[in-house]
Coordinates of C-alpha atoms in Angstrom, one line a residue:
Chain A
M1 CA -14.6 -18.8 -22.9
N2 CA -16.2 -15.9 -21.3
D3 CA -17.3 -17.6 -18.2
L4 CA -13.6 -18.3 -17.6
L5 CA -12.7 -14.6 -17.6
Q6 CA -13.5 -11.7 -15.4
I7 CA -12.4 -8.1 -14.9
S8 CA -10.4 -8.3 -11.7
G9 CA -9.5 -4.9 -10.5
P10 CA -10.5 -3.4 -7.2
T11 CA -13.5 -1.1 -7.9
W12 CA -14.2 2.4 -6.8
G13 CA -17.9 1.8 -6.6
E14 CA -20.0 3.9 -9.0
P15 CA -18.3 7.2 -10.0
D16 CA -19.6 9.7 -7.5
T17 CA -20.9 12.3 -10.0
A18 CA -23.7 13.1 -7.6
A19 CA -21.1 14.4 -5.1
A20 CA -19.6 16.6 -7.9
D21 CA -23.1 17.9 -8.7
R22 CA -23.7 18.7 -5.1
I23 CA -20.4 20.5 -4.8
E24 CA -21.3 22.7 -7.8
A25 CA -24.7 23.4 -6.3
A26 CA -23.3 24.3 -2.9
L27 CA -20.1 26.1 -3.7
G28 CA -20.8 27.5 -7.1
A29 CA -20.3 26.2 -10.6
D30 CA -16.7 27.5 -10.7
A31 CA -15.6 25.2 -7.8
I32 CA -14.9 22.5 -10.2
E33 CA -12.9 23.2 -13.4
R34 CA -13.1 19.9 -15.1
R35 CA -14.3 16.3 -14.5
V36 CA -12.1 13.5 -15.8
E37 CA -13.4 10.0 -15.7
H38 CA -11.1 7.1 -16.6
R39 CA -11.7 3.4 -15.9
G40 CA -14.5 4.3 -13.5
E41 CA -12.4 6.7 -11.5
L42 CA -13.7 10.2 -11.2
T43 CA -11.2 13.0 -10.8
L44 CA -12.2 16.6 -10.2
D45 CA -9.8 19.3 -11.2
L46 CA -10.2 22.2 -8.8
P47 CA -9.0 25.8 -9.0
L48 CA -6.1 26.3 -6.6
D49 CA -8.0 28.8 -4.4
R50 CA -11.0 26.5 -3.9
Y51 CA -9.0 23.4 -3.0
I52 CA -9.3 23.5 0.8
E53 CA -12.9 24.6 0.6
V54 CA -13.9 21.7 -1.6
C55 CA -11.9 19.2 0.5
T56 CA -13.6 20.4 3.7
Y57 CA -17.0 20.1 2.0
L58 CA -16.1 16.5 1.0
R59 CA -15.2 15.7 4.6
D60 CA -18.0 17.4 6.4
Q61 CA -20.9 17.0 4.0
E62 CA -20.1 14.1 1.7
G63 CA -18.6 11.8 4.3
Y64 CA -15.3 11.2 2.7
D65 CA -13.5 10.5 6.0
L66 CA -10.4 8.7 4.8
L67 CA -7.6 10.5 2.9
S68 CA -6.0 7.5 1.3
D69 CA -3.3 9.1 -0.8
V70 CA -1.7 12.3 -1.9
T71 CA 0.1 11.9 -5.3
V72 CA 2.1 14.5 -7.1
V73 CA 2.9 13.9 -10.7
D74 CA 5.5 15.8 -12.7
Y75 CA 4.2 16.1 -16.3
L76 CA 7.3 17.8 -17.7
G77 CA 7.6 16.5 -21.2
Y78 CA 4.5 14.3 -20.9
A79 CA 3.0 15.1 -24.3
G80 CA 6.3 15.7 -25.9
E81 CA 8.0 13.9 -28.8
V82 CA 10.2 11.4 -26.8
A83 CA 8.8 12.1 -23.4
G84 CA 11.4 10.6 -21.2
Y85 CA 11.9 7.4 -23.1
W86 CA 15.3 5.8 -22.9
G87 CA 16.3 8.2 -20.3
G88 CA 14.9 11.2 -22.1
D89 CA 18.2 11.9 -23.9
G90 CA 16.5 13.2 -27.0
R91 CA 16.8 10.1 -29.2
D92 CA 13.6 9.7 -31.2
I93 CA 13.5 5.9 -31.4
N94 CA 11.0 5.2 -34.2
R95 CA 7.8 6.4 -32.6
D96 CA 5.5 4.2 -34.6
S97 CA 6.8 1.1 -33.0
H98 CA 5.9 -0.4 -29.6
S99 CA 8.9 1.1 -27.8
G100 CA 8.0 4.7 -28.7
K101 CA 4.6 5.9 -28.0
R102 CA 2.3 5.1 -30.8
A103 CA 0.1 8.1 -30.0
I104 CA 1.3 11.2 -28.3
P105 CA -1.1 11.6 -25.3
E106 CA -3.2 14.7 -24.8
P107 CA -1.7 17.1 -22.4
A108 CA -2.8 16.1 -18.9
G109 CA -3.4 19.5 -17.5
P110 CA -2.6 23.2 -17.8
K111 CA 0.5 23.2 -15.6
R112 CA 3.5 21.1 -14.8
F113 CA 2.6 19.4 -11.6
G114 CA -0.7 17.7 -10.8
V115 CA -1.3 17.4 -7.0
S116 CA -4.1 14.9 -6.4
A117 CA -5.7 13.6 -3.3
T118 CA -7.7 10.4 -3.2
F119 CA -10.5 10.1 -0.6
A120 CA -12.5 7.1 0.5
K121 CA -15.6 6.6 2.6
V122 CA -15.1 4.2 5.4
M123 CA -17.3 4.8 8.5
T124 CA -19.9 7.0 7.0
V125 CA -21.1 4.4 4.5
T126 CA -24.8 3.7 4.8
D127 CA -25.6 2.0 1.5
G128 CA -22.7 -0.5 1.5
N129 CA -20.8 1.4 -1.2
H130 CA -17.4 2.6 -0.2
R131 CA -16.9 5.2 -2.9
R132 CA -13.7 6.9 -3.8
L133 CA -13.1 10.2 -5.3
R134 CA -10.0 12.1 -6.4
V135 CA -9.5 15.8 -6.5
R136 CA -6.6 17.5 -8.2
V137 CA -5.0 20.9 -8.5
W138 CA -2.4 22.1 -10.9
V139 CA 0.7 24.1 -10.1
E140 CA 3.8 25.4 -11.7
D141 CA 7.2 25.0 -10.3
G142 CA 7.6 27.3 -7.3
E143 CA 3.8 27.8 -6.7
S144 CA 2.6 26.6 -3.4
V145 CA -0.4 24.4 -2.6
P146 CA -2.4 24.9 0.5
S147 CA -1.7 22.1 2.9
L148 CA -4.4 19.5 3.6
V149 CA -3.2 18.8 7.2
P150 CA -5.7 21.0 9.0
V151 CA -8.5 19.2 7.2
Y152 CA -7.1 15.7 7.0
P153 CA -4.2 15.2 9.5
S154 CA -3.1 12.0 7.7
A155 CA -1.8 14.2 4.9
D156 CA 1.2 15.0 7.0
F157 CA 3.7 12.3 5.8
H158 CA 2.2 12.3 2.3
E159 CA 2.9 16.0 1.9
R160 CA 6.3 15.8 3.4
E161 CA 7.1 13.1 0.9
A162 CA 5.8 15.1 -2.0
F163 CA 7.9 18.0 -0.8
D164 CA 10.9 15.8 -0.5
M165 CA 10.5 14.0 -3.8
L166 CA 9.1 16.6 -6.0
G167 CA 9.7 19.9 -4.3
I168 CA 6.1 21.0 -4.0
D169 CA 5.7 23.7 -1.3
F170 CA 2.6 23.0 0.9
A171 CA 1.7 26.3 2.5
G172 CA 0.5 25.9 6.1
H173 CA 2.1 22.5 6.6
P174 CA 3.4 22.6 10.2
N175 CA 6.5 20.5 9.7
L176 CA 7.5 20.6 6.0
R177 CA 10.9 19.0 5.9
R178 CA 12.5 16.1 4.1
I179 CA 11.3 12.7 5.1
L180 CA 13.0 10.1 3.0
M181 CA 16.1 11.8 1.6
P182 CA 18.9 13.2 3.9
E183 CA 18.2 16.7 5.2
D184 CA 21.1 18.2 3.2
W185 CA 20.2 16.5 -0.1
G186 CA 20.1 18.7 -3.2
G187 CA 17.3 18.5 -5.6
H188 CA 14.1 16.5 -5.7
P189 CA 14.7 13.1 -7.1
Q190 CA 11.2 12.3 -8.6
R191 CA 11.2 15.2 -10.9
K192 CA 11.5 14.3 -14.5
D193 CA 14.5 16.6 -15.0
Y194 CA 16.4 14.9 -12.2
P195 CA 19.1 12.7 -13.7
I196 CA 19.2 9.0 -13.2
G197 CA 22.7 7.9 -12.4
G198 CA 25.5 10.3 -12.3
E199 CA 24.8 11.7 -8.8
P200 CA 27.7 11.7 -6.4
V201 CA 28.1 8.6 -4.4
Q202 CA 27.4 9.3 -0.7
F203 CA 30.0 8.8 2.0
S204 CA 32.8 8.4 -0.6
D205 CA 34.7 11.6 0.2
E206 CA 38.4 11.5 0.7
V207 CA 39.2 10.6 4.2
Chain B
M1 CA -21.9 -12.3 25.5
A2 CA -24.8 -10.3 26.9
A3 CA -27.8 -10.0 24.7
T4 CA -27.9 -6.2 25.1
E5 CA -24.4 -4.9 24.9
E6 CA -23.6 -1.4 26.1
P7 CA -22.1 0.6 23.3
R8 CA -18.5 1.1 24.1
V9 CA -17.4 4.6 25.2
W10 CA -14.1 5.5 23.7
P11 CA -11.8 8.0 25.3
Q12 CA -11.4 11.3 23.5
M13 CA -8.4 11.4 21.2
D14 CA -7.3 14.7 19.7
V15 CA -4.9 15.1 16.9
L16 CA -1.5 16.2 18.2
Q17 CA -0.7 19.8 17.8
P18 CA 1.1 21.4 16.1
T19 CA 2.1 18.4 14.0
P20 CA -0.3 15.4 13.8
S21 CA 2.5 12.8 13.7
E22 CA 5.1 14.1 16.1
L23 CA 4.8 14.6 19.8
W24 CA 6.7 17.7 21.0
P25 CA 7.5 18.0 24.8
S26 CA 5.4 20.7 26.3
S27 CA 7.9 21.8 28.9
D28 CA 11.5 22.8 28.7
N29 CA 12.4 20.9 31.9
P30 CA 16.2 20.4 31.8
D31 CA 15.7 17.0 33.4
L32 CA 14.0 15.6 30.3
L33 CA 16.1 13.0 28.6
E34 CA 16.3 12.6 24.9
I35 CA 17.2 9.2 23.6
N36 CA 17.4 7.6 20.2
I37 CA 15.8 4.2 19.7
G38 CA 17.3 2.9 16.6
P39 CA 18.0 3.2 13.7
N40 CA 19.5 -0.2 14.4
H41 CA 17.5 -1.7 17.2
P42 CA 15.9 -5.1 17.2
S43 CA 12.5 -3.8 18.3
T44 CA 12.2 -1.3 15.5
H45 CA 11.7 -4.1 13.0
G46 CA 13.9 -2.6 10.4
V47 CA 15.8 0.7 10.3
L48 CA 13.5 3.2 12.1
R49 CA 14.9 5.9 14.3
V50 CA 12.6 7.0 17.1
V51 CA 13.7 10.1 18.8
T52 CA 12.1 9.9 22.2
T53 CA 12.0 12.4 25.0
L54 CA 11.6 10.9 28.4
D55 CA 10.5 12.4 31.7
G56 CA 11.7 9.7 34.0
E57 CA 10.3 6.6 32.3
V58 CA 7.4 8.3 30.6
V59 CA 7.4 9.3 27.0
V60 CA 6.7 13.0 26.6
G61 CA 8.1 13.6 23.2
L62 CA 8.5 11.4 20.1
K63 CA 9.3 11.7 16.5
C64 CA 10.0 9.1 13.8
E65 CA 12.8 9.5 11.4
V66 CA 12.4 7.3 8.4
G67 CA 14.2 7.0 5.1
Y68 CA 17.1 4.8 6.0
V69 CA 16.2 2.1 3.5
H70 CA 14.8 4.4 0.8
T71 CA 15.8 2.9 -2.5
G72 CA 13.8 4.9 -5.0
I73 CA 11.5 2.2 -6.1
E74 CA 9.0 4.6 -7.6
K75 CA 11.7 6.3 -9.7
N76 CA 13.1 3.0 -10.7
I77 CA 9.7 1.7 -11.9
E78 CA 9.4 4.7 -14.2
Q79 CA 12.5 3.4 -16.1
K80 CA 11.2 -0.1 -16.6
T81 CA 8.6 -1.6 -18.9
Y82 CA 5.5 -2.7 -17.1
W83 CA 6.3 -6.4 -16.8
K84 CA 9.9 -5.8 -15.8
A85 CA 8.7 -3.6 -13.0
I86 CA 7.0 -6.4 -11.2
P87 CA 10.0 -7.7 -9.2
Y88 CA 10.5 -4.3 -7.6
V89 CA 7.3 -4.2 -5.8
P90 CA 7.5 -7.2 -3.5
R91 CA 10.8 -5.9 -2.2
M92 CA 9.0 -3.0 -0.4
D93 CA 6.7 -4.9 1.9
Y94 CA 8.9 -7.9 2.2
L95 CA 6.6 -9.7 4.6
S96 CA 3.4 -9.7 2.6
F97 CA 5.3 -9.7 -0.7
F98 CA 2.7 -11.3 -2.8
S99 CA 0.2 -8.5 -2.1
G100 CA 2.5 -6.0 -3.8
E101 CA 2.9 -8.0 -6.9
T102 CA -0.9 -8.5 -7.1
A103 CA -1.6 -4.8 -6.6
F104 CA 0.8 -3.8 -9.4
C105 CA -0.7 -6.4 -11.8
M106 CA -4.2 -5.4 -10.9
A107 CA -3.5 -1.7 -11.5
T108 CA -2.0 -2.5 -14.9
E109 CA -4.9 -4.8 -15.8
K110 CA -7.3 -2.0 -14.8
A111 CA -5.5 0.4 -17.0
L112 CA -5.5 -2.1 -19.9
E113 CA -9.1 -3.2 -19.2
L114 CA -7.7 -6.7 -19.4
E115 CA -9.7 -9.8 -18.4
V116 CA -8.1 -12.3 -16.2
P117 CA -8.9 -16.1 -16.2
R118 CA -10.9 -17.1 -13.2
R119 CA -8.4 -19.8 -12.2
A120 CA -5.7 -17.2 -12.0
E121 CA -7.8 -15.0 -9.8
W122 CA -8.4 -17.9 -7.4
I123 CA -4.7 -18.8 -7.4
R124 CA -3.9 -15.2 -6.6
V125 CA -6.2 -15.3 -3.6
L126 CA -4.6 -18.4 -2.4
F127 CA -1.1 -16.9 -2.5
Q128 CA -2.3 -13.5 -1.1
E129 CA -3.7 -15.3 1.9
L130 CA -0.5 -17.4 2.3
A131 CA 1.5 -14.2 2.2
R132 CA -0.8 -12.7 4.8
V133 CA -0.4 -15.7 7.0
H134 CA 3.4 -15.4 6.5
S135 CA 3.3 -11.7 7.5
H136 CA 1.2 -12.2 10.5
L137 CA 3.4 -15.1 11.7
V138 CA 6.5 -12.9 11.6
F139 CA 4.5 -10.1 13.3
L140 CA 3.4 -12.5 16.1
G141 CA 6.9 -13.9 16.5
T142 CA 8.9 -10.7 16.6
G143 CA 6.1 -8.9 18.5
S144 CA 6.3 -11.5 21.3
V145 CA 10.1 -11.2 21.4
D146 CA 9.6 -7.4 21.9
L147 CA 7.5 -8.2 24.9
G148 CA 10.0 -10.7 26.3
G149 CA 8.4 -14.0 25.1
I150 CA 11.1 -15.8 23.1
A151 CA 9.3 -19.1 22.7
L152 CA 6.7 -17.9 20.3
L153 CA 9.3 -16.7 17.8
F154 CA 10.5 -20.2 17.2
Y155 CA 7.0 -21.6 16.8
C156 CA 6.1 -18.8 14.4
F157 CA 9.2 -19.1 12.3
R158 CA 8.8 -22.8 12.0
A159 CA 5.2 -22.3 10.7
R160 CA 6.4 -19.5 8.4
D161 CA 8.8 -21.9 6.8
E162 CA 5.9 -24.1 5.9
V163 CA 4.3 -21.2 4.0
L164 CA 7.6 -20.3 2.3
D165 CA 7.9 -24.0 1.2
L166 CA 4.5 -23.7 -0.6
F167 CA 5.8 -20.6 -2.4
E168 CA 8.9 -22.5 -3.4
M169 CA 6.9 -25.4 -4.6
A170 CA 4.7 -23.2 -6.9
C171 CA 7.3 -20.8 -8.3
G172 CA 10.8 -21.7 -7.2
A173 CA 11.4 -18.7 -5.0
R174 CA 10.7 -18.6 -1.3
M175 CA 10.3 -14.9 -1.0
H176 CA 9.7 -12.3 -3.8
P177 CA 8.4 -14.9 -6.1
R178 CA 7.3 -12.8 -9.1
Y179 CA 4.6 -15.3 -9.6
C180 CA 1.9 -12.8 -10.4
Q181 CA 1.9 -11.6 -14.0
V182 CA -0.1 -9.0 -15.8
G183 CA -3.0 -11.1 -17.1
G184 CA -2.8 -14.0 -14.6
V185 CA -0.1 -16.0 -12.9
A186 CA 3.1 -17.3 -14.3
E187 CA 2.4 -21.0 -14.1
D188 CA -0.2 -23.4 -13.0
L189 CA 0.0 -25.0 -9.6
P190 CA 2.4 -28.0 -9.6
K191 CA 1.4 -31.6 -9.0
G192 CA 1.0 -32.4 -5.4
F193 CA 0.5 -28.8 -4.3
D194 CA -3.1 -29.5 -3.2
R195 CA -2.1 -32.3 -0.9
R196 CA 0.9 -30.4 0.6
C197 CA -1.2 -27.3 1.1
R198 CA -3.9 -29.2 2.9
E199 CA -1.2 -30.7 5.2
V200 CA 0.0 -27.2 5.9
I201 CA -3.6 -26.1 6.6
A202 CA -4.0 -28.8 9.2
F203 CA -0.6 -28.0 10.7
M204 CA -1.5 -24.3 10.9
R205 CA -4.8 -24.8 12.6
D206 CA -3.1 -26.8 15.3
Q207 CA -0.4 -24.2 15.6
F208 CA -2.9 -21.3 16.1
D209 CA -4.5 -23.2 18.9
Q210 CA -1.1 -23.5 20.5
Y211 CA -0.4 -19.8 20.1
D212 CA -3.7 -19.0 21.8
E213 CA -2.7 -21.2 24.7
L214 CA 0.8 -19.7 24.8
I215 CA -0.3 -16.1 25.0
G216 CA -4.0 -16.1 25.5
A217 CA -4.0 -17.1 29.2
N218 CA -0.5 -15.8 30.1
P219 CA -1.0 -13.2 32.8
I220 CA 2.3 -11.4 32.1
W221 CA 1.3 -11.1 28.4
L222 CA -2.1 -9.8 29.3
Q223 CA -0.7 -7.2 31.7
R224 CA 1.7 -6.0 29.0
T225 CA -0.9 -5.7 26.3
K226 CA -4.4 -5.0 27.8
G227 CA -5.4 -1.4 27.8
I228 CA -2.1 -0.2 26.3
G229 CA -2.0 2.1 23.3
I230 CA -5.8 2.4 22.8
L231 CA -6.7 3.6 19.4
T232 CA -10.1 5.0 18.9
P233 CA -11.8 4.4 15.5
E234 CA -12.3 8.1 14.8
F235 CA -8.7 8.9 15.4
A236 CA -7.6 5.9 13.3
I237 CA -9.6 7.1 10.4
K238 CA -8.4 10.6 10.8
M239 CA -4.8 9.4 10.7
G240 CA -5.5 7.3 7.6
M241 CA -5.1 3.9 9.3
T242 CA -6.4 0.9 7.6
G243 CA -6.1 -2.8 7.8
P244 CA -5.9 -5.0 11.0
N245 CA -5.1 -2.0 13.2
L246 CA -8.3 -0.3 12.2
R247 CA -10.3 -3.6 12.5
A248 CA -8.9 -4.0 16.0
S249 CA -10.7 -0.8 16.9
G250 CA -14.0 -2.3 15.8
V251 CA -14.3 -0.9 12.3
P252 CA -15.3 -3.7 9.9
Y253 CA -13.5 -2.1 6.9
D254 CA -11.6 -4.6 4.8
L255 CA -11.0 -4.1 1.1
R256 CA -11.6 -7.8 0.6
S257 CA -15.2 -7.3 1.3
A258 CA -15.8 -3.5 0.8
N259 CA -17.6 -2.9 -2.5
G260 CA -17.9 -6.7 -2.8
G261 CA -14.2 -7.2 -2.8
Y262 CA -11.8 -7.6 -5.7
G263 CA -10.7 -10.5 -7.8
A264 CA -11.9 -13.9 -6.6
Y265 CA -12.9 -12.4 -3.2
R266 CA -16.0 -11.4 -5.0
E267 CA -16.9 -15.0 -5.5
L268 CA -15.5 -16.4 -2.3
G269 CA -17.2 -13.9 0.0
Y270 CA -15.3 -12.8 3.1
T271 CA -16.4 -11.3 6.4
P272 CA -13.9 -9.0 8.1
V273 CA -12.4 -10.1 11.4
V274 CA -13.1 -7.4 14.0
E275 CA -12.0 -6.9 17.6
Q276 CA -13.4 -4.3 19.9
G277 CA -10.6 -3.4 22.3
G278 CA -8.4 -1.1 20.2
D279 CA -5.4 -1.8 22.4
V280 CA -2.3 -3.8 21.8
H281 CA -4.0 -6.9 22.9
A282 CA -6.8 -6.5 20.4
R283 CA -4.2 -5.8 17.6
F284 CA -2.5 -9.1 18.4
R285 CA -5.9 -10.9 18.7
V286 CA -7.2 -9.6 15.4
R287 CA -4.2 -10.9 13.5
I288 CA -4.4 -14.4 15.0
E289 CA -8.1 -14.5 14.1
E290 CA -7.3 -13.2 10.7
M291 CA -4.8 -16.0 10.1
R292 CA -7.5 -18.4 11.0
A293 CA -9.8 -16.7 8.5
S294 CA -7.0 -16.8 5.9
I295 CA -6.5 -20.5 6.4
D296 CA -10.3 -21.0 5.9
L297 CA -10.1 -19.0 2.7
I298 CA -7.2 -21.0 1.4
E299 CA -9.1 -24.2 2.1
Q300 CA -12.1 -22.7 0.3
V301 CA -9.9 -21.9 -2.7
L302 CA -8.5 -25.4 -2.8
D303 CA -12.0 -26.9 -2.6
G304 CA -13.4 -24.8 -5.4
L305 CA -10.5 -24.0 -7.7
P306 CA -12.0 -23.6 -11.2
E307 CA -10.4 -25.3 -14.2
G308 CA -9.1 -23.3 -17.1
P309 CA -6.1 -21.3 -18.2
T310 CA -4.0 -19.4 -15.6
I311 CA -3.0 -16.5 -17.8
T312 CA -4.8 -14.5 -20.4
D313 CA -4.4 -15.6 -24.0
D314 CA -3.8 -12.0 -25.1
R315 CA -0.4 -12.4 -26.7
K316 CA 0.2 -8.7 -26.7
V317 CA 0.4 -8.7 -22.9
A318 CA 1.3 -12.2 -21.8
L319 CA 4.2 -14.4 -22.9
P320 CA 3.2 -17.3 -25.1
P321 CA 3.6 -20.8 -23.6
R322 CA 7.2 -22.0 -23.9
H323 CA 6.4 -25.0 -26.2
E324 CA 4.8 -22.8 -28.8
L325 CA 8.1 -21.0 -29.4
H326 CA 9.5 -24.1 -31.1
T327 CA 6.7 -24.5 -33.6
S328 CA 5.1 -21.1 -34.2
M329 CA 6.7 -18.1 -35.8
E330 CA 4.0 -15.8 -34.5
S331 CA 4.6 -16.8 -30.9
L332 CA 8.3 -16.2 -31.4
I333 CA 7.6 -12.7 -32.6
H334 CA 5.3 -12.0 -29.7
H335 CA 7.8 -13.3 -27.3
F336 CA 10.5 -11.2 -28.7
K337 CA 8.4 -8.0 -28.9
L338 CA 7.2 -8.5 -25.3
V339 CA 10.7 -9.1 -23.9
T340 CA 12.4 -6.3 -25.8
E341 CA 9.7 -3.7 -25.9
G342 CA 6.9 -4.6 -23.5
F343 CA 3.3 -3.6 -24.1
E344 CA 1.7 -0.2 -24.2
V345 CA -0.9 0.9 -21.7
P346 CA -3.4 3.6 -22.7
A347 CA -2.9 7.0 -21.2
G348 CA -4.7 7.8 -18.0
E349 CA -4.5 7.3 -14.3
V350 CA -5.8 4.4 -12.2
Y351 CA -5.6 3.8 -8.5
A352 CA -6.0 0.2 -7.5
P353 CA -6.1 -0.4 -3.7
I354 CA -6.0 -4.0 -2.4
E355 CA -5.8 -5.3 1.2
S356 CA -2.3 -6.3 2.1
A357 CA -1.4 -7.7 5.5
R358 CA -1.1 -4.2 7.0
G359 CA -3.9 -2.4 5.2
E360 CA -4.7 -0.6 2.1
F361 CA -1.9 -1.1 -0.4
G362 CA -2.7 1.2 -3.3
F363 CA -1.0 1.5 -6.6
H364 CA -1.5 4.8 -8.3
L365 CA -0.4 4.3 -11.9
I366 CA -0.2 7.2 -14.4
A367 CA 0.3 5.9 -17.9
D368 CA 1.2 8.0 -20.9
G369 CA 0.4 5.5 -23.6
G370 CA 3.9 4.1 -23.8
A371 CA 5.5 0.9 -22.6
K372 CA 6.8 2.3 -19.4
P373 CA 4.7 3.9 -16.6
W374 CA 4.9 7.7 -16.6
R375 CA 4.7 7.7 -12.8
V376 CA 3.8 5.2 -10.2
R377 CA 2.9 6.1 -6.6
L378 CA 2.9 3.4 -4.1
R379 CA 0.5 4.1 -1.3
S380 CA 2.1 2.0 1.3
P381 CA 0.1 1.2 4.5
S382 CA 3.2 1.3 6.8
L383 CA 4.0 4.9 6.2
V384 CA 0.5 5.9 7.2
L385 CA 0.5 3.6 10.2
L386 CA 3.6 5.3 11.6
Q387 CA 1.8 8.7 11.7
S388 CA -0.4 7.7 14.6
F389 CA 2.5 6.2 16.5
A390 CA 3.4 9.4 18.3
K391 CA -0.1 10.0 19.6
L392 CA -0.4 6.4 20.8
C393 CA 2.8 6.8 22.8
E394 CA 1.8 10.0 24.6
G395 CA 2.4 9.5 28.3
V396 CA 3.1 5.7 28.2
Y397 CA 6.1 4.0 29.7
L398 CA 9.1 3.3 27.5
A399 CA 8.6 -0.4 27.6
D400 CA 5.0 0.1 26.4
L401 CA 6.3 2.2 23.5
I402 CA 8.0 -1.0 22.3
A403 CA 4.8 -3.0 22.7
I404 CA 2.8 -0.3 20.7
L405 CA 5.4 -0.2 17.9
A406 CA 5.3 -4.0 17.6
S407 CA 1.5 -4.0 17.6
I408 CA 1.0 -1.5 14.8
D409 CA 3.4 -3.6 12.7
P410 CA 5.1 -1.3 10.2
V411 CA 7.6 -2.7 7.7
L412 CA 10.3 -0.3 7.1
G413 CA 10.9 -1.4 3.6
D414 CA 7.3 -0.4 2.9
V415 CA 7.7 2.9 4.7
D416 CA 10.7 4.0 2.8
R417 CA 10.3 2.3 -0.6

């Protein structure tokens, strides 16, 4: 049977632990707080004040020339009892079954929001291995993250979207305004405490 | 081609200041004219508002306003079990719909560490390539209309219908098929598909030659496209561009071949199609050549399609075959549990990028161990493509702006999600 099966997913190449080692050698051991490896994907958790420094190092010295994605994740209630299930209305639907979580996950990080950037090597590849690497910083609500735009200009729309959808403030972004939602929209829809349904229907005011 | 080719010298392209993706007029000349192109304009290919500042007929300022078709797909998927989330995805990039489905399924499979039957992988490649051909045909047709050539639209849409017929044959739906499943594909190919598909292949090859003749030697077409909107490789990478637009600037980066590819591309082998010009013409050329390469891949798949199951036999993830429900209690239970509760995915995050028709389509999936994703982030190629639009339009004529927008081929459903 086994010759009929294969693992199909797109690969990241080998996890680039060597790059992480070089970052620690060049910028000091405190430049990386934690390394997380999951399914062959290496994530480096960085202290907030070393974020830009490490990203610049990755671009200039390690050859990560493409910023492929900036993702912000709201971990509010992530490791909690019901954790957003069935709309997060507090019902504890028998946790031992499939529908609840069989195991409560470990807390993902120290703060509420994880801001991660995924880099890829495109033009700088010499050994035919287009590696990828993800870096991540953690912030609380209201804390600001330094903007990646001066280092990677393509972070522009990604960070505007993160600001729009999750309300993360990117300090130093030249044009931080809403991109997808209307300019006068209240709240940030992708936050876990933003209600689903129940928002006022647009353009339905009395005429 | 000369044996010793001079390395091409690209013009210098600096990232726009102060914002990389908006062009702000440098003077406050009162004669500057600000016009809105869109949001409802045939050449914006969707609902895109381009706020353009003109000095005479020359573009001196430009910003893109997007979000008109934002439907909150990311937020919606958080409320759905994994396999019920699949139909949302193809509705973003509605031209290369099958790529979206495949990306989502591959991300979920990666998080589950699930093995997929070889035959399913090959069938996925077949339909990914068909969707790519479909997307490029629509691009070519509508792009030529933007440049004033109506005829090509009808040729392309006729050929596009042949592709959609193949989708209909295999899964009943013409667009948004939901044919890809976590663990494989929903059904095996129907009887007669092979013969019909080969007919379409022959038809397509003939069509592509006709397109070449229609636009390849047309002096008006060449004048409108050659040397317009030149994109240098360094700038493209800086602005995060991937896909055919990057390859039109001479960078052979294609996720189907990078790192050995993914899925059945690993076995099939694929060499990226590259053009050197970096202008509008090269971006049209690279897509026509890519359609030829896709058709070759489809033929390769039909020739070598392995036998075997088309979906994993892991009953915790994939629905049992229909006939088993009548005879097996266990299958009935599995079916019921899957439909009502779905399956759990171990906690952790994965990012699975695949090559859709417009570049790197990435699925960033954050699972918390439950039956619904904690968060999904869709890295859509079109949003990123639009970032370099302002720089490309710096100092061009308004008519060329339309040509450049057509050539970078954003899909607004994909931009706004």
